[in-house]
Amino acid sequence: IAAVALLYWQQLVSLVLGLLGRDPAGRRLLINLIIAFIPAAVVGLLLKNWIDAKLFSVGVVIIAQVVGAGLMLFAEGWRRRNFKVRPAEDGLEQMPAHHAAGIGALQVLALWPGMSRSMTTIVGGYFAGLDPRKAAEFSFLLGFVTLSAATLLKSVTHGAAMIQVFGWPHVLLGAVVAAGTAALCVRWLVGWLTHHGLAVFAYYRLATAAALAAVFYL
């Protein structure tokens, strides 16, 4: 969350101004983010207990790694066959609402442990006609909204216990380190996606699935 705030602070300011009625483009982008946020929020709240009971196992995560890799390879092949770059002046705020809803629907898959929220939303951005850089940007802005909401919920339900166990200094140090490393990773990821696409990450997922299977089942 902090990494996105550092890297995309201008877009976040635009969202706040849009909420206040002072930036029409920021308001349209905010509406698209809310539309994309709703599916995972609703499904996550409805199925939270079922997900905790059924999907947190090594076998399920391995399957998610493989399925996610297949989805990435399919999306990358589809993009290379069909992709037409949007004009540079056509920003995320111009994306039709139904495309934002489609990205949000794919984000629901990220409730499956091992699937990856950023991967599903970047893939959704591909299918919405966004180039890799803009797909990643929308993914991370959506992640800011989604993860902020999840963090607020977790803080209300388990925050006091976390502070009691770890203490404020360790929690704050972890947050600072996570923000710095995540910012570096996000900048690198966006640059890589712009020039190379998703395929290498799909192969990484397959290798991870194979390693997990070897460690836990062989």
mmCIF file with all atom_site columns, C-alpha atoms in Angstrom:
data_model
loop_
_atom_site.group_PDB
_atom_site.id
_atom_site.type_symbol
_atom_site.label_atom_id
_atom_site.label_alt_id
_atom_site.label_comp_id
_atom_site.label_asym_id
_atom_site.label_entity_id
_atom_site.label_seq_id
_atom_site.pdbx_PDB_ins_code
_atom_site.Cartn_x
_atom_site.Cartn_y
_atom_site.Cartn_z
_atom_site.occupancy
_atom_site.B_iso_or_equiv
_atom_site.pdbx_formal_charge
_atom_site.auth_seq_id
_atom_site.auth_comp_id
_atom_site.auth_asym_id
_atom_site.auth_atom_id
_atom_site.pdbx_PDB_model_num
ATOM 1   C CA . ILE A 1 1   ? 0.000   0.000   0.000   1.00 0.00 ? 1   ILE A CA 1
ATOM 2   C CA . ALA A 1 2   ? 2.759   2.433   0.947   1.00 0.00 ? 2   ALA A CA 1
ATOM 3   C CA . ALA A 1 3   ? 4.725   1.561   -2.214  1.00 0.00 ? 3   ALA A CA 1
ATOM 4   C CA . VAL A 1 4   ? 1.763   2.420   -4.418  1.00 0.00 ? 4   VAL A CA 1
ATOM 5   C CA . ALA A 1 5   ? 1.277   5.659   -2.498  1.00 0.00 ? 5   ALA A CA 1
ATOM 6   C CA . LEU A 1 6   ? 4.932   6.538   -3.144  1.00 0.00 ? 6   LEU A CA 1
ATOM 7   C CA . LEU A 1 7   ? 4.946   5.659   -6.845  1.00 0.00 ? 7   LEU A CA 1
ATOM 8   C CA . TYR A 1 8   ? 1.457   6.773   -7.855  1.00 0.00 ? 8   TYR A CA 1
ATOM 9   C CA . TRP A 1 9   ? 0.901   9.728   -5.540  1.00 0.00 ? 9   TRP A CA 1
ATOM 10  C CA . GLN A 1 10  ? -0.184  11.989  -8.425  1.00 0.00 ? 10  GLN A CA 1
ATOM 11  C CA . GLN A 1 11  ? -2.970  9.597   -9.388  1.00 0.00 ? 11  GLN A CA 1
ATOM 12  C CA . LEU A 1 12  ? -4.009  9.298   -5.747  1.00 0.00 ? 12  LEU A CA 1
ATOM 13  C CA . VAL A 1 13  ? -4.181  13.088  -5.435  1.00 0.00 ? 13  VAL A CA 1
ATOM 14  C CA . SER A 1 14  ? -6.322  13.115  -8.574  1.00 0.00 ? 14  SER A CA 1
ATOM 15  C CA . LEU A 1 15  ? -8.638  10.521  -6.989  1.00 0.00 ? 15  LEU A CA 1
ATOM 16  C CA . VAL A 1 16  ? -9.036  12.655  -3.858  1.00 0.00 ? 16  VAL A CA 1
ATOM 17  C CA . LEU A 1 17  ? -9.733  15.768  -5.944  1.00 0.00 ? 17  LEU A CA 1
ATOM 18  C CA . GLY A 1 18  ? -12.220 13.755  -7.968  1.00 0.00 ? 18  GLY A CA 1
ATOM 19  C CA . LEU A 1 19  ? -13.975 12.676  -4.775  1.00 0.00 ? 19  LEU A CA 1
ATOM 20  C CA . LEU A 1 20  ? -14.229 16.362  -3.837  1.00 0.00 ? 20  LEU A CA 1
ATOM 21  C CA . GLY A 1 21  ? -15.646 17.233  -7.257  1.00 0.00 ? 21  GLY A CA 1
ATOM 22  C CA . ARG A 1 22  ? -12.570 19.174  -8.387  1.00 0.00 ? 22  ARG A CA 1
ATOM 23  C CA . ASP A 1 23  ? -11.095 16.749  -10.936 1.00 0.00 ? 23  ASP A CA 1
ATOM 24  C CA . PRO A 1 24  ? -13.479 15.124  -13.478 1.00 0.00 ? 24  PRO A CA 1
ATOM 25  C CA . ALA A 1 25  ? -10.809 12.702  -14.733 1.00 0.00 ? 25  ALA A CA 1
ATOM 26  C CA . GLY A 1 26  ? -9.963  11.662  -11.169 1.00 0.00 ? 26  GLY A CA 1
ATOM 27  C CA . ARG A 1 27  ? -13.656 11.150  -10.459 1.00 0.00 ? 27  ARG A CA 1
ATOM 28  C CA . ARG A 1 28  ? -14.068 8.855   -13.476 1.00 0.00 ? 28  ARG A CA 1
ATOM 29  C CA . LEU A 1 29  ? -10.995 6.847   -12.474 1.00 0.00 ? 29  LEU A CA 1
ATOM 30  C CA . LEU A 1 30  ? -12.301 6.591   -8.914  1.00 0.00 ? 30  LEU A CA 1
ATOM 31  C CA . ILE A 1 31  ? -15.626 5.259   -10.204 1.00 0.00 ? 31  ILE A CA 1
ATOM 32  C CA . ASN A 1 32  ? -13.799 2.639   -12.282 1.00 0.00 ? 32  ASN A CA 1
ATOM 33  C CA . LEU A 1 33  ? -11.737 1.575   -9.253  1.00 0.00 ? 33  LEU A CA 1
ATOM 34  C CA . ILE A 1 34  ? -14.854 1.270   -7.089  1.00 0.00 ? 34  ILE A CA 1
ATOM 35  C CA . ILE A 1 35  ? -16.570 -0.814  -9.779  1.00 0.00 ? 35  ILE A CA 1
ATOM 36  C CA . ALA A 1 36  ? -13.526 -3.096  -10.003 1.00 0.00 ? 36  ALA A CA 1
ATOM 37  C CA . PHE A 1 37  ? -13.269 -3.335  -6.207  1.00 0.00 ? 37  PHE A CA 1
ATOM 38  C CA . ILE A 1 38  ? -16.850 -4.455  -5.534  1.00 0.00 ? 38  ILE A CA 1
ATOM 39  C CA . PRO A 1 39  ? -16.789 -8.089  -6.848  1.00 0.00 ? 39  PRO A CA 1
ATOM 40  C CA . ALA A 1 40  ? -13.868 -9.280  -4.705  1.00 0.00 ? 40  ALA A CA 1
ATOM 41  C CA . ALA A 1 41  ? -15.133 -7.351  -1.680  1.00 0.00 ? 41  ALA A CA 1
ATOM 42  C CA . VAL A 1 42  ? -18.570 -8.963  -1.867  1.00 0.00 ? 42  VAL A CA 1
ATOM 43  C CA . VAL A 1 43  ? -17.352 -12.493 -2.631  1.00 0.00 ? 43  VAL A CA 1
ATOM 44  C CA . GLY A 1 44  ? -14.585 -12.238 -0.051  1.00 0.00 ? 44  GLY A CA 1
ATOM 45  C CA . LEU A 1 45  ? -16.967 -11.253 2.725   1.00 0.00 ? 45  LEU A CA 1
ATOM 46  C CA . LEU A 1 46  ? -19.508 -13.917 1.749   1.00 0.00 ? 46  LEU A CA 1
ATOM 47  C CA . LEU A 1 47  ? -17.024 -16.781 1.376   1.00 0.00 ? 47  LEU A CA 1
ATOM 48  C CA . LYS A 1 48  ? -14.324 -15.819 3.892   1.00 0.00 ? 48  LYS A CA 1
ATOM 49  C CA . ASN A 1 49  ? -14.946 -18.743 6.251   1.00 0.00 ? 49  ASN A CA 1
ATOM 50  C CA . TRP A 1 50  ? -15.249 -21.237 3.371   1.00 0.00 ? 50  TRP A CA 1
ATOM 51  C CA . ILE A 1 51  ? -12.012 -19.973 1.821   1.00 0.00 ? 51  ILE A CA 1
ATOM 52  C CA . ASP A 1 52  ? -10.181 -20.259 5.154   1.00 0.00 ? 52  ASP A CA 1
ATOM 53  C CA . ALA A 1 53  ? -11.484 -23.806 5.642   1.00 0.00 ? 53  ALA A CA 1
ATOM 54  C CA . LYS A 1 54  ? -11.098 -25.200 2.114   1.00 0.00 ? 54  LYS A CA 1
ATOM 55  C CA . LEU A 1 55  ? -8.417  -23.334 0.172   1.00 0.00 ? 55  LEU A CA 1
ATOM 56  C CA . PHE A 1 56  ? -5.464  -22.975 2.560   1.00 0.00 ? 56  PHE A CA 1
ATOM 57  C CA . SER A 1 57  ? -3.562  -26.160 1.743   1.00 0.00 ? 57  SER A CA 1
ATOM 58  C CA . VAL A 1 58  ? -0.390  -26.923 -0.187  1.00 0.00 ? 58  VAL A CA 1
ATOM 59  C CA . GLY A 1 59  ? -2.239  -28.907 -2.862  1.00 0.00 ? 59  GLY A CA 1
ATOM 60  C CA . VAL A 1 60  ? -4.713  -26.106 -3.545  1.00 0.00 ? 60  VAL A CA 1
ATOM 61  C CA . VAL A 1 61  ? -1.886  -23.567 -3.795  1.00 0.00 ? 61  VAL A CA 1
ATOM 62  C CA . ILE A 1 62  ? 0.005   -25.773 -6.260  1.00 0.00 ? 62  ILE A CA 1
ATOM 63  C CA . ILE A 1 63  ? -3.101  -26.019 -8.439  1.00 0.00 ? 63  ILE A CA 1
ATOM 64  C CA . ALA A 1 64  ? -3.495  -22.231 -8.235  1.00 0.00 ? 64  ALA A CA 1
ATOM 65  C CA . GLN A 1 65  ? 0.105   -21.770 -9.379  1.00 0.00 ? 65  GLN A CA 1
ATOM 66  C CA . VAL A 1 66  ? -0.474  -23.967 -12.430 1.00 0.00 ? 66  VAL A CA 1
ATOM 67  C CA . VAL A 1 67  ? -3.873  -22.493 -13.313 1.00 0.00 ? 67  VAL A CA 1
ATOM 68  C CA . GLY A 1 68  ? -2.483  -18.973 -12.907 1.00 0.00 ? 68  GLY A CA 1
ATOM 69  C CA . ALA A 1 69  ? 0.434   -19.787 -15.197 1.00 0.00 ? 69  ALA A CA 1
ATOM 70  C CA . GLY A 1 70  ? -1.954  -21.073 -17.839 1.00 0.00 ? 70  GLY A CA 1
ATOM 71  C CA . LEU A 1 71  ? -4.055  -17.923 -17.549 1.00 0.00 ? 71  LEU A CA 1
ATOM 72  C CA . MET A 1 72  ? -0.981  -15.720 -17.941 1.00 0.00 ? 72  MET A CA 1
ATOM 73  C CA . LEU A 1 73  ? 0.295   -17.584 -20.996 1.00 0.00 ? 73  LEU A CA 1
ATOM 74  C CA . PHE A 1 74  ? -3.155  -17.457 -22.600 1.00 0.00 ? 74  PHE A CA 1
ATOM 75  C CA . ALA A 1 75  ? -3.485  -13.721 -21.878 1.00 0.00 ? 75  ALA A CA 1
ATOM 76  C CA . GLU A 1 76  ? 0.000   -12.970 -23.197 1.00 0.00 ? 76  GLU A CA 1
ATOM 77  C CA . GLY A 1 77  ? -0.646  -14.915 -26.387 1.00 0.00 ? 77  GLY A CA 1
ATOM 78  C CA . TRP A 1 78  ? -4.024  -13.202 -26.805 1.00 0.00 ? 78  TRP A CA 1
ATOM 79  C CA . ARG A 1 79  ? -2.465  -9.777  -26.308 1.00 0.00 ? 79  ARG A CA 1
ATOM 80  C CA . ARG A 1 80  ? 0.262   -10.381 -28.868 1.00 0.00 ? 80  ARG A CA 1
ATOM 81  C CA . ARG A 1 81  ? -2.301  -11.573 -31.430 1.00 0.00 ? 81  ARG A CA 1
ATOM 82  C CA . ASN A 1 82  ? -4.989  -8.980  -30.859 1.00 0.00 ? 82  ASN A CA 1
ATOM 83  C CA . PHE A 1 83  ? -3.582  -6.062  -28.923 1.00 0.00 ? 83  PHE A CA 1
ATOM 84  C CA . LYS A 1 84  ? -3.939  -2.526  -30.215 1.00 0.00 ? 84  LYS A CA 1
ATOM 85  C CA . VAL A 1 85  ? -2.325  0.103   -28.032 1.00 0.00 ? 85  VAL A CA 1
ATOM 86  C CA . ARG A 1 86  ? -4.713  2.778   -26.823 1.00 0.00 ? 86  ARG A CA 1
ATOM 87  C CA . PRO A 1 87  ? -3.768  6.339   -27.806 1.00 0.00 ? 87  PRO A CA 1
ATOM 88  C CA . ALA A 1 88  ? -1.418  7.968   -25.326 1.00 0.00 ? 88  ALA A CA 1
ATOM 89  C CA . GLU A 1 89  ? -3.994  10.581  -24.419 1.00 0.00 ? 89  GLU A CA 1
ATOM 90  C CA . ASP A 1 90  ? -6.586  7.903   -23.592 1.00 0.00 ? 90  ASP A CA 1
ATOM 91  C CA . GLY A 1 91  ? -6.023  7.429   -19.863 1.00 0.00 ? 91  GLY A CA 1
ATOM 92  C CA . LEU A 1 92  ? -7.399  4.939   -17.390 1.00 0.00 ? 92  LEU A CA 1
ATOM 93  C CA . GLU A 1 93  ? -10.258 7.272   -16.559 1.00 0.00 ? 93  GLU A CA 1
ATOM 94  C CA . GLN A 1 94  ? -11.570 6.738   -20.108 1.00 0.00 ? 94  GLN A CA 1
ATOM 95  C CA . MET A 1 95  ? -11.878 2.989   -19.665 1.00 0.00 ? 95  MET A CA 1
ATOM 96  C CA . PRO A 1 96  ? -15.515 1.852   -20.011 1.00 0.00 ? 96  PRO A CA 1
ATOM 97  C CA . ALA A 1 97  ? -17.217 0.780   -16.806 1.00 0.00 ? 97  ALA A CA 1
ATOM 98  C CA . HIS A 1 98  ? -17.852 -2.744  -18.076 1.00 0.00 ? 98  HIS A CA 1
ATOM 99  C CA . HIS A 1 99  ? -14.122 -3.207  -18.636 1.00 0.00 ? 99  HIS A CA 1
ATOM 100 C CA . ALA A 1 100 ? -13.465 -2.143  -15.043 1.00 0.00 ? 100 ALA A CA 1
ATOM 101 C CA . ALA A 1 101 ? -16.111 -4.653  -13.944 1.00 0.00 ? 101 ALA A CA 1
ATOM 102 C CA . GLY A 1 102 ? -14.343 -7.368  -15.933 1.00 0.00 ? 102 GLY A CA 1
ATOM 103 C CA . ILE A 1 103 ? -11.040 -6.616  -14.204 1.00 0.00 ? 103 ILE A CA 1
ATOM 104 C CA . GLY A 1 104 ? -12.870 -6.736  -10.887 1.00 0.00 ? 104 GLY A CA 1
ATOM 105 C CA . ALA A 1 105 ? -14.393 -10.103 -11.756 1.00 0.00 ? 105 ALA A CA 1
ATOM 106 C CA . LEU A 1 106 ? -10.932 -11.531 -12.446 1.00 0.00 ? 106 LEU A CA 1
ATOM 107 C CA . GLN A 1 107 ? -9.689  -10.097 -9.148  1.00 0.00 ? 107 GLN A CA 1
ATOM 108 C CA . VAL A 1 108 ? -12.131 -12.493 -7.437  1.00 0.00 ? 108 VAL A CA 1
ATOM 109 C CA . LEU A 1 109 ? -9.783  -15.311 -8.507  1.00 0.00 ? 109 LEU A CA 1
ATOM 110 C CA . ALA A 1 110 ? -7.146  -13.784 -6.218  1.00 0.00 ? 110 ALA A CA 1
ATOM 111 C CA . LEU A 1 111 ? -9.187  -14.989 -3.229  1.00 0.00 ? 111 LEU A CA 1
ATOM 112 C CA . TRP A 1 112 ? -7.799  -18.398 -4.192  1.00 0.00 ? 112 TRP A CA 1
ATOM 113 C CA . PRO A 1 113 ? -4.475  -18.633 -2.282  1.00 0.00 ? 113 PRO A CA 1
ATOM 114 C CA . GLY A 1 114 ? -1.551  -18.837 -4.676  1.00 0.00 ? 114 GLY A CA 1
ATOM 115 C CA . MET A 1 115 ? -3.356  -17.136 -7.557  1.00 0.00 ? 115 MET A CA 1
ATOM 116 C CA . SER A 1 116 ? -1.931  -13.558 -7.139  1.00 0.00 ? 116 SER A CA 1
ATOM 117 C CA . ARG A 1 117 ? -4.063  -10.430 -7.072  1.00 0.00 ? 117 ARG A CA 1
ATOM 118 C CA . SER A 1 118 ? -1.749  -8.345  -9.238  1.00 0.00 ? 118 SER A CA 1
ATOM 119 C CA . MET A 1 119 ? -1.525  -11.105 -11.846 1.00 0.00 ? 119 MET A CA 1
ATOM 120 C CA . THR A 1 120 ? -5.276  -11.531 -12.231 1.00 0.00 ? 120 THR A CA 1
ATOM 121 C CA . THR A 1 121 ? -5.894  -7.791  -12.509 1.00 0.00 ? 121 THR A CA 1
ATOM 122 C CA . ILE A 1 122 ? -3.061  -7.232  -14.985 1.00 0.00 ? 122 ILE A CA 1
ATOM 123 C CA . VAL A 1 123 ? -4.502  -10.063 -17.080 1.00 0.00 ? 123 VAL A CA 1
ATOM 124 C CA . GLY A 1 124 ? -7.884  -8.363  -16.757 1.00 0.00 ? 124 GLY A CA 1
ATOM 125 C CA . GLY A 1 125 ? -6.301  -5.153  -17.975 1.00 0.00 ? 125 GLY A CA 1
ATOM 126 C CA . TYR A 1 126 ? -4.965  -6.997  -21.026 1.00 0.00 ? 126 TYR A CA 1
ATOM 127 C CA . PHE A 1 127 ? -8.453  -8.234  -21.880 1.00 0.00 ? 127 PHE A CA 1
ATOM 128 C CA . ALA A 1 128 ? -9.790  -4.687  -21.345 1.00 0.00 ? 128 ALA A CA 1
ATOM 129 C CA . GLY A 1 129 ? -7.430  -3.442  -24.074 1.00 0.00 ? 129 GLY A CA 1
ATOM 130 C CA . LEU A 1 130 ? -4.858  -1.759  -21.847 1.00 0.00 ? 130 LEU A CA 1
ATOM 131 C CA . ASP A 1 131 ? -1.178  -1.925  -22.699 1.00 0.00 ? 131 ASP A CA 1
ATOM 132 C CA . PRO A 1 132 ? 1.030   -3.659  -20.101 1.00 0.00 ? 132 PRO A CA 1
ATOM 133 C CA . ARG A 1 133 ? 2.115   -0.427  -18.408 1.00 0.00 ? 133 ARG A CA 1
ATOM 134 C CA . LYS A 1 134 ? -1.438  0.882   -17.981 1.00 0.00 ? 134 LYS A CA 1
ATOM 135 C CA . ALA A 1 135 ? -2.716  -2.552  -16.988 1.00 0.00 ? 135 ALA A CA 1
ATOM 136 C CA . ALA A 1 136 ? -0.097  -2.643  -14.224 1.00 0.00 ? 136 ALA A CA 1
ATOM 137 C CA . GLU A 1 137 ? -0.931  0.913   -13.154 1.00 0.00 ? 137 GLU A CA 1
ATOM 138 C CA . PHE A 1 138 ? -4.640  0.127   -12.844 1.00 0.00 ? 138 PHE A CA 1
ATOM 139 C CA . SER A 1 139 ? -3.786  -3.122  -11.041 1.00 0.00 ? 139 SER A CA 1
ATOM 140 C CA . PHE A 1 140 ? -1.707  -1.347  -8.418  1.00 0.00 ? 140 PHE A CA 1
ATOM 141 C CA . LEU A 1 141 ? -4.220  1.466   -7.930  1.00 0.00 ? 141 LEU A CA 1
ATOM 142 C CA . LEU A 1 142 ? -6.933  -1.156  -7.509  1.00 0.00 ? 142 LEU A CA 1
ATOM 143 C CA . GLY A 1 143 ? -4.622  -2.962  -5.104  1.00 0.00 ? 143 GLY A CA 1
ATOM 144 C CA . PHE A 1 144 ? -4.301  0.229   -3.086  1.00 0.00 ? 144 PHE A CA 1
ATOM 145 C CA . VAL A 1 145 ? -8.082  0.316   -2.670  1.00 0.00 ? 145 VAL A CA 1
ATOM 146 C CA . THR A 1 146 ? -8.512  -3.439  -2.111  1.00 0.00 ? 146 THR A CA 1
ATOM 147 C CA . LEU A 1 147 ? -5.586  -3.939  0.256   1.00 0.00 ? 147 LEU A CA 1
ATOM 148 C CA . SER A 1 148 ? -6.386  -0.765  2.205   1.00 0.00 ? 148 SER A CA 1
ATOM 149 C CA . ALA A 1 149 ? -9.893  -2.092  2.818   1.00 0.00 ? 149 ALA A CA 1
ATOM 150 C CA . ALA A 1 150 ? -8.544  -5.528  3.774   1.00 0.00 ? 150 ALA A CA 1
ATOM 151 C CA . THR A 1 151 ? -5.954  -3.977  6.078   1.00 0.00 ? 151 THR A CA 1
ATOM 152 C CA . LEU A 1 152 ? -8.598  -1.862  7.781   1.00 0.00 ? 152 LEU A CA 1
ATOM 153 C CA . LEU A 1 153 ? -10.733 -4.964  8.324   1.00 0.00 ? 153 LEU A CA 1
ATOM 154 C CA . LYS A 1 154 ? -7.792  -6.974  9.658   1.00 0.00 ? 154 LYS A CA 1
ATOM 155 C CA . SER A 1 155 ? -6.733  -4.094  11.887  1.00 0.00 ? 155 SER A CA 1
ATOM 156 C CA . VAL A 1 156 ? -10.175 -3.922  13.436  1.00 0.00 ? 156 VAL A CA 1
ATOM 157 C CA . THR A 1 157 ? -10.389 -7.683  13.983  1.00 0.00 ? 157 THR A CA 1
ATOM 158 C CA . HIS A 1 158 ? -6.774  -8.675  14.731  1.00 0.00 ? 158 HIS A CA 1
ATOM 159 C CA . GLY A 1 159 ? -4.748  -5.460  14.977  1.00 0.00 ? 159 GLY A CA 1
ATOM 160 C CA . ALA A 1 160 ? -4.584  -5.331  18.768  1.00 0.00 ? 160 ALA A CA 1
ATOM 161 C CA . ALA A 1 161 ? -3.341  -8.937  18.947  1.00 0.00 ? 161 ALA A CA 1
ATOM 162 C CA . MET A 1 162 ? -0.664  -8.232  16.313  1.00 0.00 ? 162 MET A CA 1
ATOM 163 C CA . ILE A 1 163 ? 0.642   -5.247  18.256  1.00 0.00 ? 163 ILE A CA 1
ATOM 164 C CA . GLN A 1 164 ? 0.572   -7.247  21.492  1.00 0.00 ? 164 GLN A CA 1
ATOM 165 C CA . VAL A 1 165 ? 2.620   -10.079 19.972  1.00 0.00 ? 165 VAL A CA 1
ATOM 166 C CA . PHE A 1 166 ? 5.119   -8.099  17.877  1.00 0.00 ? 166 PHE A CA 1
ATOM 167 C CA . GLY A 1 167 ? 5.093   -4.604  19.392  1.00 0.00 ? 167 GLY A CA 1
ATOM 168 C CA . TRP A 1 168 ? 4.910   -1.287  17.549  1.00 0.00 ? 168 TRP A CA 1
ATOM 169 C CA . PRO A 1 169 ? 8.666   -1.035  16.693  1.00 0.00 ? 169 PRO A CA 1
ATOM 170 C CA . HIS A 1 170 ? 8.704   -4.359  14.816  1.00 0.00 ? 170 HIS A CA 1
ATOM 171 C CA . VAL A 1 171 ? 5.420   -3.670  13.022  1.00 0.00 ? 171 VAL A CA 1
ATOM 172 C CA . LEU A 1 172 ? 6.569   -0.221  11.892  1.00 0.00 ? 172 LEU A CA 1
ATOM 173 C CA . LEU A 1 173 ? 10.016  -1.505  10.852  1.00 0.00 ? 173 LEU A CA 1
ATOM 174 C CA . GLY A 1 174 ? 8.369   -4.280  8.836   1.00 0.00 ? 174 GLY A CA 1
ATOM 175 C CA . ALA A 1 175 ? 6.080   -1.756  7.159   1.00 0.00 ? 175 ALA A CA 1
ATOM 176 C CA . VAL A 1 176 ? 8.993   0.522   6.207   1.00 0.00 ? 176 VAL A CA 1
ATOM 177 C CA . VAL A 1 177 ? 11.085  -2.337  4.797   1.00 0.00 ? 177 VAL A CA 1
ATOM 178 C CA . ALA A 1 178 ? 8.081   -3.712  2.914   1.00 0.00 ? 178 ALA A CA 1
ATOM 179 C CA . ALA A 1 179 ? 7.325   -0.275  1.441   1.00 0.00 ? 179 ALA A CA 1
ATOM 180 C CA . GLY A 1 180 ? 10.883  0.211   0.195   1.00 0.00 ? 180 GLY A CA 1
ATOM 181 C CA . THR A 1 181 ? 11.328  -3.245  -1.309  1.00 0.00 ? 181 THR A CA 1
ATOM 182 C CA . ALA A 1 182 ? 7.840   -3.213  -2.826  1.00 0.00 ? 182 ALA A CA 1
ATOM 183 C CA . ALA A 1 183 ? 8.460   0.171   -4.472  1.00 0.00 ? 183 ALA A CA 1
ATOM 184 C CA . LEU A 1 184 ? 11.633  -1.172  -6.092  1.00 0.00 ? 184 LEU A CA 1
ATOM 185 C CA . CYS A 1 185 ? 9.847   -4.330  -7.214  1.00 0.00 ? 185 CYS A CA 1
ATOM 186 C CA . VAL A 1 186 ? 6.871   -2.451  -8.647  1.00 0.00 ? 186 VAL A CA 1
ATOM 187 C CA . ARG A 1 187 ? 9.090   -0.098  -10.670 1.00 0.00 ? 187 ARG A CA 1
ATOM 188 C CA . TRP A 1 188 ? 11.072  -3.057  -12.010 1.00 0.00 ? 188 TRP A CA 1
ATOM 189 C CA . LEU A 1 189 ? 7.912   -5.028  -12.762 1.00 0.00 ? 189 LEU A CA 1
ATOM 190 C CA . VAL A 1 190 ? 6.297   -2.218  -14.742 1.00 0.00 ? 190 VAL A CA 1
ATOM 191 C CA . GLY A 1 191 ? 9.475   -1.782  -16.803 1.00 0.00 ? 191 GLY A CA 1
ATOM 192 C CA . TRP A 1 192 ? 9.711   -5.513  -17.472 1.00 0.00 ? 192 TRP A CA 1
ATOM 193 C CA . LEU A 1 193 ? 6.053   -5.844  -18.449 1.00 0.00 ? 193 LEU A CA 1
ATOM 194 C CA . THR A 1 194 ? 6.342   -2.913  -20.841 1.00 0.00 ? 194 THR A CA 1
ATOM 195 C CA . HIS A 1 195 ? 9.128   -4.593  -22.792 1.00 0.00 ? 195 HIS A CA 1
ATOM 196 C CA . HIS A 1 196 ? 8.683   -8.344  -22.220 1.00 0.00 ? 196 HIS A CA 1
ATOM 197 C CA . GLY A 1 197 ? 5.158   -9.175  -21.025 1.00 0.00 ? 197 GLY A CA 1
ATOM 198 C CA . LEU A 1 198 ? 3.953   -11.792 -18.558 1.00 0.00 ? 198 LEU A CA 1
ATOM 199 C CA . ALA A 1 199 ? 5.324   -15.046 -19.947 1.00 0.00 ? 199 ALA A CA 1
ATOM 200 C CA . VAL A 1 200 ? 8.447   -15.280 -17.760 1.00 0.00 ? 200 VAL A CA 1
ATOM 201 C CA . PHE A 1 201 ? 6.305   -15.006 -14.621 1.00 0.00 ? 201 PHE A CA 1
ATOM 202 C CA . ALA A 1 202 ? 4.128   -17.863 -15.843 1.00 0.00 ? 202 ALA A CA 1
ATOM 203 C CA . TYR A 1 203 ? 7.185   -20.098 -16.181 1.00 0.00 ? 203 TYR A CA 1
ATOM 204 C CA . TYR A 1 204 ? 8.290   -19.003 -12.694 1.00 0.00 ? 204 TYR A CA 1
ATOM 205 C CA . ARG A 1 205 ? 4.899   -20.107 -11.338 1.00 0.00 ? 205 ARG A CA 1
ATOM 206 C CA . LEU A 1 206 ? 5.237   -23.505 -13.012 1.00 0.00 ? 206 LEU A CA 1
ATOM 207 C CA . ALA A 1 207 ? 8.710   -23.923 -11.525 1.00 0.00 ? 207 ALA A CA 1
ATOM 208 C CA . THR A 1 208 ? 7.366   -22.939 -8.096  1.00 0.00 ? 208 THR A CA 1
ATOM 209 C CA . ALA A 1 209 ? 4.521   -25.445 -8.404  1.00 0.00 ? 209 ALA A CA 1
ATOM 210 C CA . ALA A 1 210 ? 6.961   -28.193 -9.354  1.00 0.00 ? 210 ALA A CA 1
ATOM 211 C CA . ALA A 1 211 ? 9.245   -27.328 -6.423  1.00 0.00 ? 211 ALA A CA 1
ATOM 212 C CA . LEU A 1 212 ? 6.346   -27.352 -3.956  1.00 0.00 ? 212 LEU A CA 1
ATOM 213 C CA . ALA A 1 213 ? 5.113   -30.672 -5.286  1.00 0.00 ? 213 ALA A CA 1
ATOM 214 C CA . ALA A 1 214 ? 8.605   -32.176 -4.983  1.00 0.00 ? 214 ALA A CA 1
ATOM 215 C CA . VAL A 1 215 ? 9.095   -30.940 -1.415  1.00 0.00 ? 215 VAL A CA 1
ATOM 216 C CA . PHE A 1 216 ? 5.672   -31.906 -0.048  1.00 0.00 ? 216 PHE A CA 1
ATOM 217 C CA . TYR A 1 217 ? 4.662   -34.961 -2.079  1.00 0.00 ? 217 TYR A CA 1
ATOM 218 C CA . LEU A 1 218 ? 7.840   -36.771 -3.174  1.00 0.00 ? 218 LEU A CA 1
#
